Amino acid sequence: MDHQDKSKTDKNLTSGDLDEQALFFHRYPRPGKLEIQATKPLGNQRDLALAYSPGVAAPCLAIRDNPETAADYTSRANLVAVISNGTAVLGLGNIGPLASKPVMEGKAVLFKKFAGIDVFDIEIDAASVDQMVSTVSSLEPTFGGINLEDIKAPECFEVERRLREKMKIPVFHDDQHGTAIIVAAAILNGLELAGKSIENVKIVASGAGAAALACLNLLVTLGAKRENIWVHDLEGLVYEGRTELMDEWKAVYAQKSDTRTLAENIGGADVFLGLSAAGVLKPELLAQMADKPLIMALANPTPEIMPDLARAARPDAMICTGRSDFANQVNNVLCFPYIFRGALDCGAETINEEMKMAAVRAIAALAREEPSDVAARAYSGETPVFGPDYLIPSPFDPRLILRIAPAVAKAAEQSGVARRPIQDFDAYFDQLNRFVFRSGFVMKPIFTAAKAAERKRVIFSEGEDERVLRAAQVLLEEGLAKPILIGRPQVIETRLKRYGLRIRPLQDFEVINPEDDPRFREYVDLYFSLVGRRGVIPEAARTIVRTNTTVIGALALRRGEADALICGLEGRYEKHLRDVRQIIGKRPNVRDFSALSLMISQRGATFFTDTYVTFNPSAEEIAEATVMAAEEIRRFGITPRAALVSHSNFGSRESESATKMRNALQLVRDAAPDLEVDGEMHGESAITEALRKRVMPHTTLHDEANLLVFPNLDAANITLGVVKSMTDGLHVGPILLGAAMPAHILAPSVTSRGVVNMAALAVVEASQPA
């Protein structure tokens, strides 16, 4: 594929129609993105009596006597309402409350994912300010906070103002203040790099909606002068005496001027703030701006000026957009979950200016921090350094909650709005840190490393499978890998069209056609040279290479025509393992393969070994599998903590299995003295530190074990299956350990998401050999 064709393909992928995929995502395996789960057991009559009648009367009366105890006896202190009337939904406009529900569900899952906050999304049929205020204010007993969303201006200003006056819980219109906080943090850092003071800079804005005015208001709070702010909208400059499209909030920024256009007013501007429409800022206007201008082009999906055009016109410019495919993404998820986290945890009555400014300064300071070990793991060792292309942190930086939530809680206390001030901030920080560990961003370092690496060729044996086809499109769109699919081109083409996928064989990715490949003879010769003395005759070798796609994929990997192999979506695991063993082989000095499985659940990440390979491993094989598993876990930016589990709890039983695990422990310690490991122990001792210390006070394992090592295949595989079913966790793997080259045999139950996960991991392994 030549460069021109490649550029065309990339453009199609990035601008392609995602509707079909989005509909599939929202509909399967069950409609929507939310569910409600009980947090207390309801397994017997006593549980029911405590949860409902008659036991529930006790907390009801306690709350009647002291309303503050609602935080102790109910979920209210961790419950936020995401509320919209659907009048200004994303870029869709006034689509109504029901049609806005997918967006509100999406906001709800961001709250849960990033900050552990529970949410009810509430879509209300209330178009007027009075209806909105009356409806929302009546919900105060239910919630610890209100997040207003997608309400059109100027009504949104009045709705929020009146609700803040009526309600004694935080009311936060994220479209206004979330954007404003991120913008303010970026501007503070940009001005610092430019050597400028916010009190003296000229700010020119394009757009005068809710977000733009909130940004300007917060910048004024931080020191910007109103007389230095020039605001433009559809009618041009906001000036004194103007009557068209004016309101009391916009009028604050009216200038006494005869000029009317952006072109007339941008001269000497230090900051351009765009929250308007695509293409508003022309390249020639940038020449009129001051030295080292800061360009906030935040219109979505197409900004007021594309970064490459801005950079060409002004190489000294610092540029922020709302898009994830450019540096300096202004994304509200950088702040709103963590502001609510801090506000809820201290029982704040409101989110005031002091709390918002604390969030601004915390975000700005985080971007300036020296790269830490935590950050290096989050960015897979490629931590950005503070500068023009890194004015604000990544939305996936795990330190955000650790910086913003405490800063907001402290500001609430200092400004007198915290009803339950944090008593011990060290303990609070530790609590937040534990959430970071359990928040489920386990794959983030893997995807970051895969994107940063030279794009590796991942070959898929089951290239006609729908899950592989969907995964291939994601890998191409995200720039994670170069897929090579084994399958019949016409079948792949037909299925891609059936599933609504845009990628095409031989244009966007390579295809190996098992029915007609020019390398067939060479593949057969190589295969026979490897298995000819293992009972495979030449005729059988030809048949196998024509029909066994795992063999084809392994041969391509062995010949250097691919960098990693993914197989196993069809057929038995041991059959695929036999082919990998014969063709790829083991790493030097490795006794045998083993399989590591990752389970991502509400508890976080837990690894299980050996889940698929060796039926009854020896102590030496268990030790080897443990050390290899620990090496693999470190790729995820996770420090492994291994527990060798058994029916025996630190010598409580004498059996062959228990003795084997004790012997394996000593072998692990000899081979990897830096690995935190202990055993043999019960499974509950591995998971619960208090139970473990009760039996073994001087245990060398601290906190929860995240690597469970089992005495045999039955125990490992059965436990994995039960945990997966009971927790509805996401299974990543199995991850094949010990292969000479990256090769993974997946389970037939794997989803397309699972295929993407394993392909990304294979890319990292190919880029960072053990």
PDB file of C-alpha atoms in Angstrom, residues 529-640:
ATOM      1  CA  SER A 529      10.919 -29.795   9.041  1.00  0.00           C
ATOM      2  CA  LEU A 530       9.474 -29.162  12.520  1.00  0.00           C
ATOM      3  CA  VAL A 531       7.062 -32.122  12.846  1.00  0.00           C
ATOM      4  CA  GLY A 532       8.296 -34.634  10.293  1.00  0.00           C
ATOM      5  CA  ARG A 533       9.851 -36.797  12.994  1.00  0.00           C
ATOM      6  CA  ARG A 534       6.747 -36.574  15.177  1.00  0.00           C
ATOM      7  CA  GLY A 535       4.571 -38.874  13.101  1.00  0.00           C
ATOM      8  CA  VAL A 536       3.434 -36.378  10.439  1.00  0.00           C
ATOM      9  CA  ILE A 537       3.974 -37.605   6.884  1.00  0.00           C
ATOM     10  CA  PRO A 538       4.430 -35.156   3.931  1.00  0.00           C
ATOM     11  CA  GLU A 539       0.894 -35.616   2.612  1.00  0.00           C
ATOM     12  CA  ALA A 540      -0.567 -34.942   6.052  1.00  0.00           C
ATOM     13  CA  ALA A 541       1.654 -31.864   6.387  1.00  0.00           C
ATOM     14  CA  ARG A 542       0.214 -30.452   3.143  1.00  0.00           C
ATOM     15  CA  THR A 543      -3.340 -31.081   4.317  1.00  0.00           C
ATOM     16  CA  ILE A 544      -2.712 -29.518   7.740  1.00  0.00           C
ATOM     17  CA  VAL A 545      -1.123 -26.386   6.302  1.00  0.00           C
ATOM     18  CA  ARG A 546      -4.074 -25.993   3.947  1.00  0.00           C
ATOM     19  CA  THR A 547      -6.759 -26.469   6.624  1.00  0.00           C
ATOM     20  CA  ASN A 548      -5.358 -25.644  10.080  1.00  0.00           C
ATOM     21  CA  THR A 549      -5.364 -21.874  10.455  1.00  0.00           C
ATOM     22  CA  THR A 550      -3.505 -21.948  13.776  1.00  0.00           C
ATOM     23  CA  VAL A 551      -0.665 -23.787  12.055  1.00  0.00           C
ATOM     24  CA  ILE A 552      -0.686 -21.178   9.270  1.00  0.00           C
ATOM     25  CA  GLY A 553      -0.573 -18.336  11.793  1.00  0.00           C
ATOM     26  CA  ALA A 554       2.205 -19.957  13.814  1.00  0.00           C
ATOM     27  CA  LEU A 555       4.255 -20.567  10.666  1.00  0.00           C
ATOM     28  CA  ALA A 556       3.844 -16.940   9.583  1.00  0.00           C
ATOM     29  CA  LEU A 557       4.999 -15.849  13.033  1.00  0.00           C
ATOM     30  CA  ARG A 558       7.930 -18.229  12.938  1.00  0.00           C
ATOM     31  CA  ARG A 559       8.955 -16.902   9.476  1.00  0.00           C
ATOM     32  CA  GLY A 560       8.904 -13.290  10.697  1.00  0.00           C
ATOM     33  CA  GLU A 561       5.839 -12.348   8.640  1.00  0.00           C
ATOM     34  CA  ALA A 562       3.969 -11.398  11.803  1.00  0.00           C
ATOM     35  CA  ASP A 563       4.955 -10.204  15.262  1.00  0.00           C
ATOM     36  CA  ALA A 564       2.278 -11.945  17.336  1.00  0.00           C
ATOM     37  CA  LEU A 565      -0.368 -14.652  17.010  1.00  0.00           C
ATOM     38  CA  ILE A 566      -3.941 -14.735  18.330  1.00  0.00           C
ATOM     39  CA  CYS A 567      -5.876 -17.997  18.000  1.00  0.00           C
ATOM     40  CA  GLY A 568      -8.259 -20.254  19.922  1.00  0.00           C
ATOM     41  CA  LEU A 569     -11.676 -18.726  19.186  1.00  0.00           C
ATOM     42  CA  GLU A 570     -12.744 -22.080  17.790  1.00  0.00           C
ATOM     43  CA  GLY A 571     -11.787 -25.582  18.919  1.00  0.00           C
ATOM     44  CA  ARG A 572     -10.070 -27.051  21.949  1.00  0.00           C
ATOM     45  CA  TYR A 573      -7.344 -25.207  23.812  1.00  0.00           C
ATOM     46  CA  GLU A 574      -5.004 -28.200  23.935  1.00  0.00           C
ATOM     47  CA  LYS A 575      -5.194 -28.610  20.154  1.00  0.00           C
ATOM     48  CA  HIS A 576      -4.047 -25.023  19.587  1.00  0.00           C
ATOM     49  CA  LEU A 577      -1.397 -25.388  22.293  1.00  0.00           C
ATOM     50  CA  ARG A 578       0.010 -28.439  20.510  1.00  0.00           C
ATOM     51  CA  ASP A 579       0.470 -26.410  17.327  1.00  0.00           C
ATOM     52  CA  VAL A 580       2.066 -23.498  19.178  1.00  0.00           C
ATOM     53  CA  ARG A 581       4.346 -25.884  21.061  1.00  0.00           C
ATOM     54  CA  GLN A 582       5.505 -27.603  17.874  1.00  0.00           C
ATOM     55  CA  ILE A 583       6.016 -24.491  15.745  1.00  0.00           C
ATOM     56  CA  ILE A 584       6.744 -21.569  18.072  1.00  0.00           C
ATOM     57  CA  GLY A 585       8.293 -23.483  20.927  1.00  0.00           C
ATOM     58  CA  LYS A 586       9.272 -22.338  24.414  1.00  0.00           C
ATOM     59  CA  ARG A 587      11.536 -19.572  25.584  1.00  0.00           C
ATOM     60  CA  PRO A 588      15.064 -20.690  26.477  1.00  0.00           C
ATOM     61  CA  ASN A 589      15.378 -22.210  29.948  1.00  0.00           C
ATOM     62  CA  VAL A 590      11.597 -22.488  30.398  1.00  0.00           C
ATOM     63  CA  ARG A 591      10.356 -25.880  31.571  1.00  0.00           C
ATOM     64  CA  ASP A 592       6.862 -25.572  30.146  1.00  0.00           C
ATOM     65  CA  PHE A 593       4.116 -23.224  29.098  1.00  0.00           C
ATOM     66  CA  SER A 594       1.536 -21.958  31.567  1.00  0.00           C
ATOM     67  CA  ALA A 595      -1.576 -19.817  31.262  1.00  0.00           C
ATOM     68  CA  LEU A 596      -2.305 -16.663  33.251  1.00  0.00           C
ATOM     69  CA  SER A 597      -5.839 -15.274  33.415  1.00  0.00           C
ATOM     70  CA  LEU A 598      -6.815 -11.753  34.460  1.00  0.00           C
ATOM     71  CA  MET A 599     -10.219 -11.077  35.981  1.00  0.00           C
ATOM     72  CA  ILE A 600     -11.307  -7.423  36.158  1.00  0.00           C
ATOM     73  CA  SER A 601     -14.227  -6.924  38.533  1.00  0.00           C
ATOM     74  CA  GLN A 602     -15.554  -4.373  40.999  1.00  0.00           C
ATOM     75  CA  ARG A 603     -12.741  -5.458  43.321  1.00  0.00           C
ATOM     76  CA  GLY A 604     -10.120  -4.555  40.726  1.00  0.00           C
ATOM     77  CA  ALA A 605      -7.623  -6.826  38.982  1.00  0.00           C
ATOM     78  CA  THR A 606      -6.944 -10.403  40.069  1.00  0.00           C
ATOM     79  CA  PHE A 607      -4.664 -12.800  38.191  1.00  0.00           C
ATOM     80  CA  PHE A 608      -5.016 -16.607  38.252  1.00  0.00           C
ATOM     81  CA  THR A 609      -2.436 -19.218  37.254  1.00  0.00           C
ATOM     82  CA  ASP A 610      -2.157 -21.831  35.779  1.00  0.00           C
ATOM     83  CA  THR A 611      -5.668 -21.883  34.347  1.00  0.00           C
ATOM     84  CA  TYR A 612      -5.325 -23.846  31.097  1.00  0.00           C
ATOM     85  CA  VAL A 613      -2.097 -25.794  30.557  1.00  0.00           C
ATOM     86  CA  THR A 614      -0.599 -28.194  33.131  1.00  0.00           C
ATOM     87  CA  PHE A 615      -2.919 -30.668  34.870  1.00  0.00           C
ATOM     88  CA  ASN A 616      -0.773 -31.385  37.920  1.00  0.00           C
ATOM     89  CA  PRO A 617       2.352 -29.213  37.898  1.00  0.00           C
ATOM     90  CA  SER A 618       5.373 -29.960  40.030  1.00  0.00           C
ATOM     91  CA  ALA A 619       6.674 -27.532  42.655  1.00  0.00           C
ATOM     92  CA  GLU A 620       9.315 -26.432  40.139  1.00  0.00           C
ATOM     93  CA  GLU A 621       6.706 -25.790  37.458  1.00  0.00           C
ATOM     94  CA  ILE A 622       4.499 -23.867  39.894  1.00  0.00           C
ATOM     95  CA  ALA A 623       7.434 -21.691  40.919  1.00  0.00           C
ATOM     96  CA  GLU A 624       8.365 -21.038  37.300  1.00  0.00           C
ATOM     97  CA  ALA A 625       4.757 -20.147  36.394  1.00  0.00           C
ATOM     98  CA  THR A 626       4.587 -17.772  39.377  1.00  0.00           C
ATOM     99  CA  VAL A 627       7.739 -15.911  38.389  1.00  0.00           C
ATOM    100  CA  MET A 628       6.656 -15.636  34.728  1.00  0.00           C
ATOM    101  CA  ALA A 629       3.205 -14.449  35.839  1.00  0.00           C
ATOM    102  CA  ALA A 630       4.774 -11.754  38.010  1.00  0.00           C
ATOM    103  CA  GLU A 631       6.833 -10.542  35.035  1.00  0.00           C
ATOM    104  CA  GLU A 632       3.687 -10.299  32.925  1.00  0.00           C
ATOM    105  CA  ILE A 633       1.707  -8.489  35.638  1.00  0.00           C
ATOM    106  CA  ARG A 634       4.338  -5.766  35.771  1.00  0.00           C
ATOM    107  CA  ARG A 635       3.510  -4.912  32.128  1.00  0.00           C
ATOM    108  CA  PHE A 636       0.168  -3.649  33.445  1.00  0.00           C
ATOM    109  CA  GLY A 637       1.889  -1.226  35.801  1.00  0.00           C
ATOM    110  CA  ILE A 638       0.785  -3.390  38.741  1.00  0.00           C
ATOM    111  CA  THR A 639       3.053  -4.623  41.521  1.00  0.00           C
ATOM    112  CA  PRO A 640       2.410  -8.367  41.836  1.00  0.00           C
TER     113      PRO A 640
END
